[in-house]
Amino acid sequence: MEVTKLFSYRKATVLRDVVETPDTKTFTLAVEGIYSAEPGQFNMVYMWGLGEVPISVSGLPRKLGDFTVIDHTIRVVGAVTRGIVKSVSIGSVLGVRGPYGRGWPLRESENLDIVVVAGGIGLAPLRPAIQFVLENRDKYGELVVLYGARTPSLLLYKDELKGYGREDRLRLLVSVDMAEGFIPDVPINYQGFVTDLIQHININPKNAAAFVCGPEVMIKTACRKLVERGFSKERIYVSLERRMRCGIGICGTCQLGHYFMCRDGPVFSIQEVEDYLAVEGL
């Protein structure tokens, strides 16, 4: 493919914006024509006059007439994300290019129990994987979702969590570090770290895969506890975050060892990256 096409943007019109937390919004965007993305992949999202940032696709793409609708959950972490979250509204136009990267291995995980472990904003890249399993429920075993945030007000997708809590097709366990505030109908099961919930799941680890995303310290702890529970390192998958600029493995800013996050990831089995994660600051 020509380099110019690799870096070309598609116009994306904002159809909906939902305030998730004081610094996080979910934007529903309409892109003309056909657009497909695997759960776990990301787009480069561009705001004219400010620049672009890598953002995980946070919902399964769906058709709306001649358009494809996609979701991006964006938290303020820098100038571009601040501009998007604070200034963009319904009717605004952003640029998107992608999707890029390797997503969650859902087809390879068919017939297995699926354990999702998410911390904070880490639920966003996992949300389309949960949706995919629910849409293809007969192809998977048990679905267990473990989700944690610092406080109830910082939980994402609160309305969906309420629905998950009533679902008989999955088991949801929610934890908060500090029980400040109360969200009606959101099932909060535990005060503490989300990784503490791993000991409470009733899953045969020999017939299961785990998908993990969140702060890196949480990812490391979750993977260690999953291995202690008997999960295979080949079936523990993590989504990692590094600074990404090009999205196609050219610039090298997202390199981790011999991997490029944007091209080879962001999803890896822990077996692939455990040696690199053991090195502080890498």
PDB file of C-alpha atoms in Angstrom:
ATOM      1  CA  MET A   1       0.000   0.000   0.000  1.00  0.00           C
ATOM      2  CA  GLU A   2       1.212   3.538  -0.783  1.00  0.00           C
ATOM      3  CA  VAL A   3       2.530   5.492   2.200  1.00  0.00           C
ATOM      4  CA  THR A   4       0.092   8.333   1.473  1.00  0.00           C
ATOM      5  CA  LYS A   5      -2.825   5.916   1.810  1.00  0.00           C
ATOM      6  CA  LEU A   6      -1.461   4.558   5.083  1.00  0.00           C
ATOM      7  CA  PHE A   7      -1.624   8.064   6.540  1.00  0.00           C
ATOM      8  CA  SER A   8      -4.905   9.200   4.991  1.00  0.00           C
ATOM      9  CA  TYR A   9      -7.782  10.144   7.278  1.00  0.00           C
ATOM     10  CA  ARG A  10     -11.461   9.396   7.007  1.00  0.00           C
ATOM     11  CA  LYS A  11     -13.908  11.993   8.237  1.00  0.00           C
ATOM     12  CA  ALA A  12     -15.803  10.887  11.326  1.00  0.00           C
ATOM     13  CA  THR A  13     -18.826  12.858  12.489  1.00  0.00           C
ATOM     14  CA  VAL A  14     -19.721  12.788  16.180  1.00  0.00           C
ATOM     15  CA  LEU A  15     -23.215  11.377  16.645  1.00  0.00           C
ATOM     16  CA  ARG A  16     -23.172  11.072  20.420  1.00  0.00           C
ATOM     17  CA  ASP A  17     -20.937  11.901  23.352  1.00  0.00           C
ATOM     18  CA  VAL A  18     -21.402  10.374  26.783  1.00  0.00           C
ATOM     19  CA  VAL A  19     -19.684  11.628  29.913  1.00  0.00           C
ATOM     20  CA  GLU A  20     -18.235   8.566  31.634  1.00  0.00           C
ATOM     21  CA  THR A  21     -16.161  10.299  34.341  1.00  0.00           C
ATOM     22  CA  PRO A  22     -15.067  13.918  34.920  1.00  0.00           C
ATOM     23  CA  ASP A  23     -12.161  13.443  32.467  1.00  0.00           C
ATOM     24  CA  THR A  24     -13.469  10.710  30.162  1.00  0.00           C
ATOM     25  CA  LYS A  25     -16.060  10.632  27.374  1.00  0.00           C
ATOM     26  CA  THR A  26     -17.261   8.005  24.926  1.00  0.00           C
ATOM     27  CA  PHE A  27     -17.735   9.371  21.409  1.00  0.00           C
ATOM     28  CA  THR A  28     -19.905   7.584  18.868  1.00  0.00           C
ATOM     29  CA  LEU A  29     -18.589   8.410  15.398  1.00  0.00           C
ATOM     30  CA  ALA A  30     -20.073   7.874  11.933  1.00  0.00           C
ATOM     31  CA  VAL A  31     -17.652   7.041   9.117  1.00  0.00           C
ATOM     32  CA  GLU A  32     -18.962   6.904   5.561  1.00  0.00           C
ATOM     33  CA  GLY A  33     -18.787   3.504   3.882  1.00  0.00           C
ATOM     34  CA  ILE A  34     -17.507   0.210   5.218  1.00  0.00           C
ATOM     35  CA  TYR A  35     -15.261   0.177   8.258  1.00  0.00           C
ATOM     36  CA  SER A  36     -14.197  -2.922  10.167  1.00  0.00           C
ATOM     37  CA  ALA A  37     -12.067  -3.328  13.278  1.00  0.00           C
ATOM     38  CA  GLU A  38     -11.238  -6.351  15.377  1.00  0.00           C
ATOM     39  CA  PRO A  39     -11.775  -6.047  19.144  1.00  0.00           C
ATOM     40  CA  GLY A  40      -8.524  -4.766  20.626  1.00  0.00           C
ATOM     41  CA  GLN A  41      -7.371  -2.774  17.591  1.00  0.00           C
ATOM     42  CA  PHE A  42      -6.951   1.007  17.646  1.00  0.00           C
ATOM     43  CA  ASN A  43      -7.322   4.075  15.449  1.00  0.00           C
ATOM     44  CA  MET A  44      -5.266   7.214  15.208  1.00  0.00           C
ATOM     45  CA  VAL A  45      -7.815   9.932  15.984  1.00  0.00           C
ATOM     46  CA  TYR A  46      -7.049  13.402  14.641  1.00  0.00           C
ATOM     47  CA  MET A  47      -8.365  16.747  15.793  1.00  0.00           C
ATOM     48  CA  TRP A  48      -7.714  19.473  13.286  1.00  0.00           C
ATOM     49  CA  GLY A  49      -5.327  22.100  14.609  1.00  0.00           C
ATOM     50  CA  LEU A  50      -4.093  19.954  17.512  1.00  0.00           C
ATOM     51  CA  GLY A  51      -2.808  16.604  16.278  1.00  0.00           C
ATOM     52  CA  GLU A  52      -3.566  12.908  16.607  1.00  0.00           C
ATOM     53  CA  VAL A  53      -3.586  10.268  19.324  1.00  0.00           C
ATOM     54  CA  PRO A  54      -3.924   6.459  19.346  1.00  0.00           C
ATOM     55  CA  ILE A  55      -7.290   5.419  20.787  1.00  0.00           C
ATOM     56  CA  SER A  56      -8.626   1.892  21.143  1.00  0.00           C
ATOM     57  CA  VAL A  57     -11.866   1.067  19.395  1.00  0.00           C
ATOM     58  CA  SER A  58     -14.247   0.655  22.328  1.00  0.00           C
ATOM     59  CA  GLY A  59     -17.253  -0.944  20.670  1.00  0.00           C
ATOM     60  CA  LEU A  60     -18.056  -3.284  17.810  1.00  0.00           C
ATOM     61  CA  PRO A  61     -18.534  -1.357  14.534  1.00  0.00           C
ATOM     62  CA  ARG A  62     -22.133  -1.405  13.304  1.00  0.00           C
ATOM     63  CA  LYS A  63     -23.925  -0.277  10.146  1.00  0.00           C
ATOM     64  CA  LEU A  64     -26.149   2.819  10.047  1.00  0.00           C
ATOM     65  CA  GLY A  65     -27.413   3.352   6.514  1.00  0.00           C
ATOM     66  CA  ASP A  66     -24.434   4.220   4.310  1.00  0.00           C
ATOM     67  CA  PHE A  67     -22.245   4.761   7.372  1.00  0.00           C
ATOM     68  CA  THR A  68     -20.355   2.647   9.876  1.00  0.00           C
ATOM     69  CA  VAL A  69     -20.655   3.651  13.522  1.00  0.00           C
ATOM     70  CA  ILE A  70     -17.689   3.224  15.867  1.00  0.00           C
ATOM     71  CA  ASP A  71     -17.029   4.096  19.517  1.00  0.00           C
ATOM     72  CA  HIS A  72     -13.960   5.654  21.079  1.00  0.00           C
ATOM     73  CA  THR A  73     -13.658   6.179  24.835  1.00  0.00           C
ATOM     74  CA  ILE A  74     -11.168   8.983  25.432  1.00  0.00           C
ATOM     75  CA  ARG A  75      -9.589  10.110  28.695  1.00  0.00           C
ATOM     76  CA  VAL A  76      -7.712  13.381  29.129  1.00  0.00           C
ATOM     77  CA  VAL A  77      -3.979  12.628  29.282  1.00  0.00           C
ATOM     78  CA  GLY A  78      -2.468  15.357  27.072  1.00  0.00           C
ATOM     79  CA  ALA A  79      -3.193  18.334  24.836  1.00  0.00           C
ATOM     80  CA  VAL A  80      -4.930  16.433  22.032  1.00  0.00           C
ATOM     81  CA  THR A  81      -7.143  14.304  24.267  1.00  0.00           C
ATOM     82  CA  ARG A  82      -7.966  17.387  26.333  1.00  0.00           C
ATOM     83  CA  GLY A  83      -8.999  19.223  23.187  1.00  0.00           C
ATOM     84  CA  ILE A  84     -11.226  16.350  22.089  1.00  0.00           C
ATOM     85  CA  VAL A  85     -12.871  15.729  25.461  1.00  0.00           C
ATOM     86  CA  LYS A  86     -13.386  19.398  26.311  1.00  0.00           C
ATOM     87  CA  SER A  87     -14.214  20.854  22.880  1.00  0.00           C
ATOM     88  CA  VAL A  88     -15.706  18.198  20.602  1.00  0.00           C
ATOM     89  CA  SER A  89     -19.483  17.796  20.630  1.00  0.00           C
ATOM     90  CA  ILE A  90     -22.300  16.305  18.560  1.00  0.00           C
ATOM     91  CA  GLY A  91     -21.851  17.335  14.924  1.00  0.00           C
ATOM     92  CA  SER A  92     -18.107  17.918  15.216  1.00  0.00           C
ATOM     93  CA  VAL A  93     -15.850  16.217  12.683  1.00  0.00           C
ATOM     94  CA  LEU A  94     -12.685  14.313  13.587  1.00  0.00           C
ATOM     95  CA  GLY A  95     -10.256  12.383  11.423  1.00  0.00           C
ATOM     96  CA  VAL A  96      -9.592   8.674  11.887  1.00  0.00           C
ATOM     97  CA  ARG A  97      -7.057   6.397  10.265  1.00  0.00           C
ATOM     98  CA  GLY A  98      -6.772   2.727  10.930  1.00  0.00           C
ATOM     99  CA  PRO A  99      -7.570   0.315  12.360  1.00  0.00           C
ATOM    100  CA  TYR A 100      -4.105  -0.794  13.376  1.00  0.00           C
ATOM    101  CA  GLY A 101      -2.521  -3.510  15.443  1.00  0.00           C
ATOM    102  CA  ARG A 102      -3.305  -6.991  16.652  1.00  0.00           C
ATOM    103  CA  GLY A 103      -6.467  -7.482  18.668  1.00  0.00           C
ATOM    104  CA  TRP A 104      -7.805 -10.018  21.147  1.00  0.00           C
ATOM    105  CA  PRO A 105      -7.521 -13.648  19.926  1.00  0.00           C
ATOM    106  CA  LEU A 106     -11.238 -14.354  20.044  1.00  0.00           C
ATOM    107  CA  ARG A 107     -11.369 -16.947  17.299  1.00  0.00           C
ATOM    108  CA  GLU A 108      -8.414 -18.829  18.761  1.00  0.00           C
ATOM    109  CA  SER A 109     -10.237 -18.798  22.105  1.00  0.00           C
ATOM    110  CA  GLU A 110     -13.451 -20.419  20.893  1.00  0.00           C
ATOM    111  CA  ASN A 111     -14.757 -23.243  23.108  1.00  0.00           C
ATOM    112  CA  LEU A 112     -12.798 -21.825  26.056  1.00  0.00           C
ATOM    113  CA  ASP A 113     -14.016 -20.028  29.172  1.00  0.00           C
ATOM    114  CA  ILE A 114     -13.149 -16.329  28.930  1.00  0.00           C
ATOM    115  CA  VAL A 115     -11.976 -14.290  31.925  1.00  0.00           C
ATOM    116  CA  VAL A 116     -11.786 -10.521  31.427  1.00  0.00           C
ATOM    117  CA  VAL A 117      -9.757  -8.491  33.936  1.00  0.00           C
ATOM    118  CA  ALA A 118     -10.017  -4.713  33.505  1.00  0.00           C
ATOM    119  CA  GLY A 119      -8.810  -1.786  35.554  1.00  0.00           C
ATOM    120  CA  GLY A 120     -10.100   1.758  35.039  1.00  0.00           C
ATOM    121  CA  ILE A 121      -9.926   2.925  31.419  1.00  0.00           C
ATOM    122  CA  GLY A 122      -8.687  -0.581  30.581  1.00  0.00           C
ATOM    123  CA  LEU A 123     -12.295  -1.685  30.152  1.00  0.00           C
ATOM    124  CA  ALA A 124     -12.504   0.346  26.921  1.00  0.00           C
ATOM    125  CA  PRO A 125     -10.344  -1.958  24.735  1.00  0.00           C
ATOM    126  CA  LEU A 126     -12.046  -4.986  26.314  1.00  0.00           C
ATOM    127  CA  ARG A 127     -15.618  -3.797  25.785  1.00  0.00           C
ATOM    128  CA  PRO A 128     -15.819  -4.922  22.118  1.00  0.00           C
ATOM    129  CA  ALA A 129     -14.398  -8.316  23.099  1.00  0.00           C
ATOM    130  CA  ILE A 130     -17.181  -8.724  25.681  1.00  0.00           C
ATOM    131  CA  GLN A 131     -19.732  -7.642  23.069  1.00  0.00           C
ATOM    132  CA  PHE A 132     -18.314 -10.126  20.559  1.00  0.00           C
ATOM    133  CA  VAL A 133     -18.544 -13.038  22.989  1.00  0.00           C
ATOM    134  CA  LEU A 134     -22.120 -12.099  23.900  1.00  0.00           C
ATOM    135  CA  GLU A 135     -23.063 -11.912  20.205  1.00  0.00           C
ATOM    136  CA  ASN A 136     -21.466 -15.324  19.599  1.00  0.00           C
ATOM    137  CA  ARG A 137     -22.383 -16.852  22.944  1.00  0.00           C
ATOM    138  CA  ASP A 138     -22.658 -20.457  21.733  1.00  0.00           C
ATOM    139  CA  LYS A 139     -19.004 -20.472  20.644  1.00  0.00           C
ATOM    140  CA  TYR A 140     -17.588 -19.863  24.129  1.00  0.00           C
ATOM    141  CA  GLY A 141     -17.782 -21.340  27.592  1.00  0.00           C
ATOM    142  CA  GLU A 142     -18.216 -19.252  30.740  1.00  0.00           C
ATOM    143  CA  LEU A 143     -17.710 -15.484  30.510  1.00  0.00           C
ATOM    144  CA  VAL A 144     -16.429 -13.815  33.679  1.00  0.00           C
ATOM    145  CA  VAL A 145     -15.784 -10.061  33.803  1.00  0.00           C
ATOM    146  CA  LEU A 146     -13.706  -8.619  36.649  1.00  0.00           C
ATOM    147  CA  TYR A 147     -13.661  -4.824  36.655  1.00  0.00           C
ATOM    148  CA  GLY A 148     -12.213  -2.334  39.100  1.00  0.00           C
ATOM    149  CA  ALA A 149     -11.786   1.414  39.521  1.00  0.00           C
ATOM    150  CA  ARG A 150     -10.586   3.724  42.272  1.00  0.00           C
ATOM    151  CA  THR A 151     -14.104   4.903  43.183  1.00  0.00           C
ATOM    152  CA  PRO A 152     -17.651   4.131  41.969  1.00  0.00           C
ATOM    153  CA  SER A 153     -17.798   7.437  40.074  1.00  0.00           C
ATOM    154  CA  LEU A 154     -14.789   6.400  37.967  1.00  0.00           C
ATOM    155  CA  LEU A 155     -16.409   3.220  36.638  1.00  0.00           C
ATOM    156  CA  LEU A 156     -16.995   3.296  32.881  1.00  0.00           C
ATOM    157  CA  TYR A 157     -20.195   2.295  31.070  1.00  0.00           C
ATOM    158  CA  LYS A 158     -22.321   2.399  34.210  1.00  0.00           C
ATOM    159  CA  ASP A 159     -25.574   1.636  32.388  1.00  0.00           C
ATOM    160  CA  GLU A 160     -23.989  -1.385  30.717  1.00  0.00           C
ATOM    161  CA  LEU A 161     -22.631  -2.591  34.043  1.00  0.00           C
ATOM    162  CA  LYS A 162     -26.169  -2.491  35.405  1.00  0.00           C
ATOM    163  CA  GLY A 163     -27.263  -4.681  32.505  1.00  0.00           C
ATOM    164  CA  TYR A 164     -24.322  -7.045  32.919  1.00  0.00           C
ATOM    165  CA  GLY A 165     -25.271  -7.438  36.563  1.00  0.00           C
ATOM    166  CA  ARG A 166     -28.643  -8.845  35.449  1.00  0.00           C
ATOM    167  CA  GLU A 167     -27.217 -11.007  32.634  1.00  0.00           C
ATOM    168  CA  ASP A 168     -27.313 -14.768  32.954  1.00  0.00           C
ATOM    169  CA  ARG A 169     -24.831 -15.096  30.070  1.00  0.00           C
ATOM    170  CA  LEU A 170     -21.931 -13.686  32.056  1.00  0.00           C
ATOM    171  CA  ARG A 171     -20.734 -13.218  35.621  1.00  0.00           C
ATOM    172  CA  LEU A 172     -19.693  -9.696  36.610  1.00  0.00           C
ATOM    173  CA  LEU A 173     -17.618  -8.843  39.683  1.00  0.00           C
ATOM    174  CA  VAL A 174     -16.854  -5.181  40.377  1.00  0.00           C
ATOM    175  CA  SER A 175     -14.361  -3.752  42.853  1.00  0.00           C
ATOM    176  CA  VAL A 176     -13.474  -0.232  43.967  1.00  0.00           C
ATOM    177  CA  ASP A 177     -10.393   0.861  45.877  1.00  0.00           C
ATOM    178  CA  MET A 178     -12.396   3.381  47.910  1.00  0.00           C
ATOM    179  CA  ALA A 179     -16.158   3.124  48.407  1.00  0.00           C
ATOM    180  CA  GLU A 180     -16.818   6.854  48.068  1.00  0.00           C
ATOM    181  CA  GLY A 181     -20.249   7.518  46.600  1.00  0.00           C
ATOM    182  CA  PHE A 182     -22.858   5.080  45.391  1.00  0.00           C
ATOM    183  CA  ILE A 183     -24.132   4.203  41.913  1.00  0.00           C
ATOM    184  CA  PRO A 184     -27.670   2.743  42.060  1.00  0.00           C
ATOM    185  CA  ASP A 185     -27.997  -0.710  40.487  1.00  0.00           C
ATOM    186  CA  VAL A 186     -24.285  -1.032  39.692  1.00  0.00           C
ATOM    187  CA  PRO A 187     -23.222  -4.242  41.466  1.00  0.00           C
ATOM    188  CA  ILE A 188     -20.116  -3.467  43.508  1.00  0.00           C
ATOM    189  CA  ASN A 189     -18.949  -6.708  45.079  1.00  0.00           C
ATOM    190  CA  TYR A 190     -15.675  -5.840  46.721  1.00  0.00           C
ATOM    191  CA  GLN A 191     -13.636  -3.005  48.193  1.00  0.00           C
ATOM    192  CA  GLY A 192     -10.043  -3.509  47.152  1.00  0.00           C
ATOM    193  CA  PHE A 193      -8.025  -4.138  44.015  1.00  0.00           C
ATOM    194  CA  VAL A 194      -9.577  -5.810  40.987  1.00  0.00           C
ATOM    195  CA  THR A 195      -6.744  -8.343  40.993  1.00  0.00           C
ATOM    196  CA  ASP A 196      -8.022  -9.606  44.363  1.00  0.00           C
ATOM    197  CA  LEU A 197     -11.143 -10.862  42.573  1.00  0.00           C
ATOM    198  CA  ILE A 198      -9.149 -13.457  40.641  1.00  0.00           C
ATOM    199  CA  GLN A 199      -9.216 -15.759  43.662  1.00  0.00           C
ATOM    200  CA  HIS A 200     -13.036 -15.684  43.638  1.00  0.00           C
ATOM    201  CA  ILE A 201     -13.619 -17.012  40.118  1.00  0.00           C
ATOM    202  CA  ASN A 202     -14.778 -20.584  39.698  1.00  0.00           C
ATOM    203  CA  ILE A 203     -13.100 -21.445  36.391  1.00  0.00           C
ATOM    204  CA  ASN A 204     -11.017 -24.385  35.224  1.00  0.00           C
ATOM    205  CA  PRO A 205      -7.813 -22.584  34.160  1.00  0.00           C
ATOM    206  CA  LYS A 206      -6.829 -25.453  31.878  1.00  0.00           C
ATOM    207  CA  ASN A 207      -9.820 -24.649  29.677  1.00  0.00           C
ATOM    208  CA  ALA A 208      -9.744 -20.868  29.847  1.00  0.00           C
ATOM    209  CA  ALA A 209      -8.211 -17.754  28.336  1.00  0.00           C
ATOM    210  CA  ALA A 210      -7.726 -14.448  30.148  1.00  0.00           C
ATOM    211  CA  PHE A 211      -7.833 -10.978  28.590  1.00  0.00           C
ATOM    212  CA  VAL A 212      -6.237  -8.263  30.751  1.00  0.00           C
ATOM    213  CA  CYS A 213      -6.002  -4.476  30.359  1.00  0.00           C
ATOM    214  CA  GLY A 214      -5.376  -1.605  32.749  1.00  0.00           C
ATOM    215  CA  PRO A 215      -2.465   0.197  34.396  1.00  0.00           C
ATOM    216  CA  GLU A 216       0.757  -1.733  33.875  1.00  0.00           C
ATOM    217  CA  VAL A 217       1.245  -2.447  37.577  1.00  0.00           C
ATOM    218  CA  MET A 218      -2.232  -3.974  37.644  1.00  0.00           C
ATOM    219  CA  ILE A 219      -1.492  -6.014  34.508  1.00  0.00           C
ATOM    220  CA  LYS A 220       1.642  -7.474  36.095  1.00  0.00           C
ATOM    221  CA  THR A 221      -0.185  -8.386  39.306  1.00  0.00           C
ATOM    222  CA  ALA A 222      -3.137  -9.883  37.440  1.00  0.00           C
ATOM    223  CA  CYS A 223      -0.884 -12.024  35.258  1.00  0.00           C
ATOM    224  CA  ARG A 224       1.056 -13.282  38.258  1.00  0.00           C
ATOM    225  CA  LYS A 225      -2.145 -14.264  40.068  1.00  0.00           C
ATOM    226  CA  LEU A 226      -3.600 -15.906  36.970  1.00  0.00           C
ATOM    227  CA  VAL A 227      -0.453 -18.000  36.552  1.00  0.00           C
ATOM    228  CA  GLU A 228      -0.675 -18.950  40.232  1.00  0.00           C
ATOM    229  CA  ARG A 229      -4.267 -20.066  39.579  1.00  0.00           C
ATOM    230  CA  GLY A 230      -3.003 -22.368  36.828  1.00  0.00           C
ATOM    231  CA  PHE A 231      -3.658 -20.321  33.693  1.00  0.00           C
ATOM    232  CA  SER A 232      -1.244 -20.980  30.831  1.00  0.00           C
ATOM    233  CA  LYS A 233       0.992 -18.043  29.917  1.00  0.00           C
ATOM    234  CA  GLU A 234       0.130 -18.766  26.297  1.00  0.00           C
ATOM    235  CA  ARG A 235      -3.524 -18.015  27.076  1.00  0.00           C
ATOM    236  CA  ILE A 236      -3.084 -14.900  29.196  1.00  0.00           C
ATOM    237  CA  TYR A 237      -3.359 -11.936  26.844  1.00  0.00           C
ATOM    238  CA  VAL A 238      -2.594  -8.323  27.718  1.00  0.00           C
ATOM    239  CA  SER A 239      -3.100  -5.027  25.927  1.00  0.00           C
ATOM    240  CA  LEU A 240      -0.106  -2.770  26.493  1.00  0.00           C
ATOM    241  CA  GLU A 241       0.261   0.961  26.101  1.00  0.00           C
ATOM    242  CA  ARG A 242       3.307   2.806  24.825  1.00  0.00           C
ATOM    243  CA  ARG A 243       3.642   6.139  23.030  1.00  0.00           C
ATOM    244  CA  MET A 244       2.512   5.533  19.443  1.00  0.00           C
ATOM    245  CA  ARG A 245       2.969   8.014  16.623  1.00  0.00           C
ATOM    246  CA  CYS A 246       2.817   6.365  13.212  1.00  0.00           C
ATOM    247  CA  GLY A 247       0.648   3.311  13.911  1.00  0.00           C
ATOM    248  CA  ILE A 248       2.452   1.129  11.368  1.00  0.00           C
ATOM    249  CA  GLY A 249       5.831   0.284  12.930  1.00  0.00           C
ATOM    250  CA  ILE A 250       7.956   2.908  11.171  1.00  0.00           C
ATOM    251  CA  CYS A 251       8.857   5.571  13.738  1.00  0.00           C
ATOM    252  CA  GLY A 252       9.955   3.227  16.537  1.00  0.00           C
ATOM    253  CA  THR A 253       8.642   5.307  19.444  1.00  0.00           C
ATOM    254  CA  CYS A 254       6.467   2.455  20.718  1.00  0.00           C
ATOM    255  CA  GLN A 255       9.192  -0.190  20.706  1.00  0.00           C
ATOM    256  CA  LEU A 256       9.267  -2.764  23.508  1.00  0.00           C
ATOM    257  CA  GLY A 257      12.246  -5.049  23.063  1.00  0.00           C
ATOM    258  CA  HIS A 258      11.982  -6.320  19.500  1.00  0.00           C
ATOM    259  CA  TYR A 259       8.261  -5.604  19.297  1.00  0.00           C
ATOM    260  CA  PHE A 260       6.472  -2.515  18.056  1.00  0.00           C
ATOM    261  CA  MET A 261       3.271  -1.934  20.031  1.00  0.00           C
ATOM    262  CA  CYS A 262       1.396  -0.481  17.063  1.00  0.00           C
ATOM    263  CA  ARG A 263       2.249  -3.253  14.612  1.00  0.00           C
ATOM    264  CA  ASP A 264       2.888  -6.390  16.686  1.00  0.00           C
ATOM    265  CA  GLY A 265       0.472  -5.473  19.467  1.00  0.00           C
ATOM    266  CA  PRO A 266      -1.077  -3.870  21.361  1.00  0.00           C
ATOM    267  CA  VAL A 267      -2.325  -7.326  22.385  1.00  0.00           C
ATOM    268  CA  PHE A 268       0.285  -9.938  23.326  1.00  0.00           C
ATOM    269  CA  SER A 269       0.321 -13.186  25.221  1.00  0.00           C
ATOM    270  CA  ILE A 270       2.178 -12.744  28.489  1.00  0.00           C
ATOM    271  CA  GLN A 271       4.557 -15.448  27.310  1.00  0.00           C
ATOM    272  CA  GLU A 272       5.689 -13.090  24.534  1.00  0.00           C
ATOM    273  CA  VAL A 273       6.384 -10.041  26.697  1.00  0.00           C
ATOM    274  CA  GLU A 274       6.952 -11.178  30.303  1.00  0.00           C
ATOM    275  CA  ASP A 275      10.736 -10.709  30.105  1.00  0.00           C
ATOM    276  CA  TYR A 276      10.327  -7.127  28.903  1.00  0.00           C
ATOM    277  CA  LEU A 277       7.691  -6.289  31.515  1.00  0.00           C
ATOM    278  CA  ALA A 278      10.093  -7.464  34.214  1.00  0.00           C
ATOM    279  CA  VAL A 279      12.474  -4.612  33.299  1.00  0.00           C
ATOM    280  CA  GLU A 280      11.518  -1.397  35.086  1.00  0.00           C
ATOM    281  CA  GLY A 281      11.201   1.626  32.811  1.00  0.00           C
ATOM    282  CA  LEU A 282      11.361  -0.297  29.533  1.00  0.00           C
TER     283      LEU A 282
END
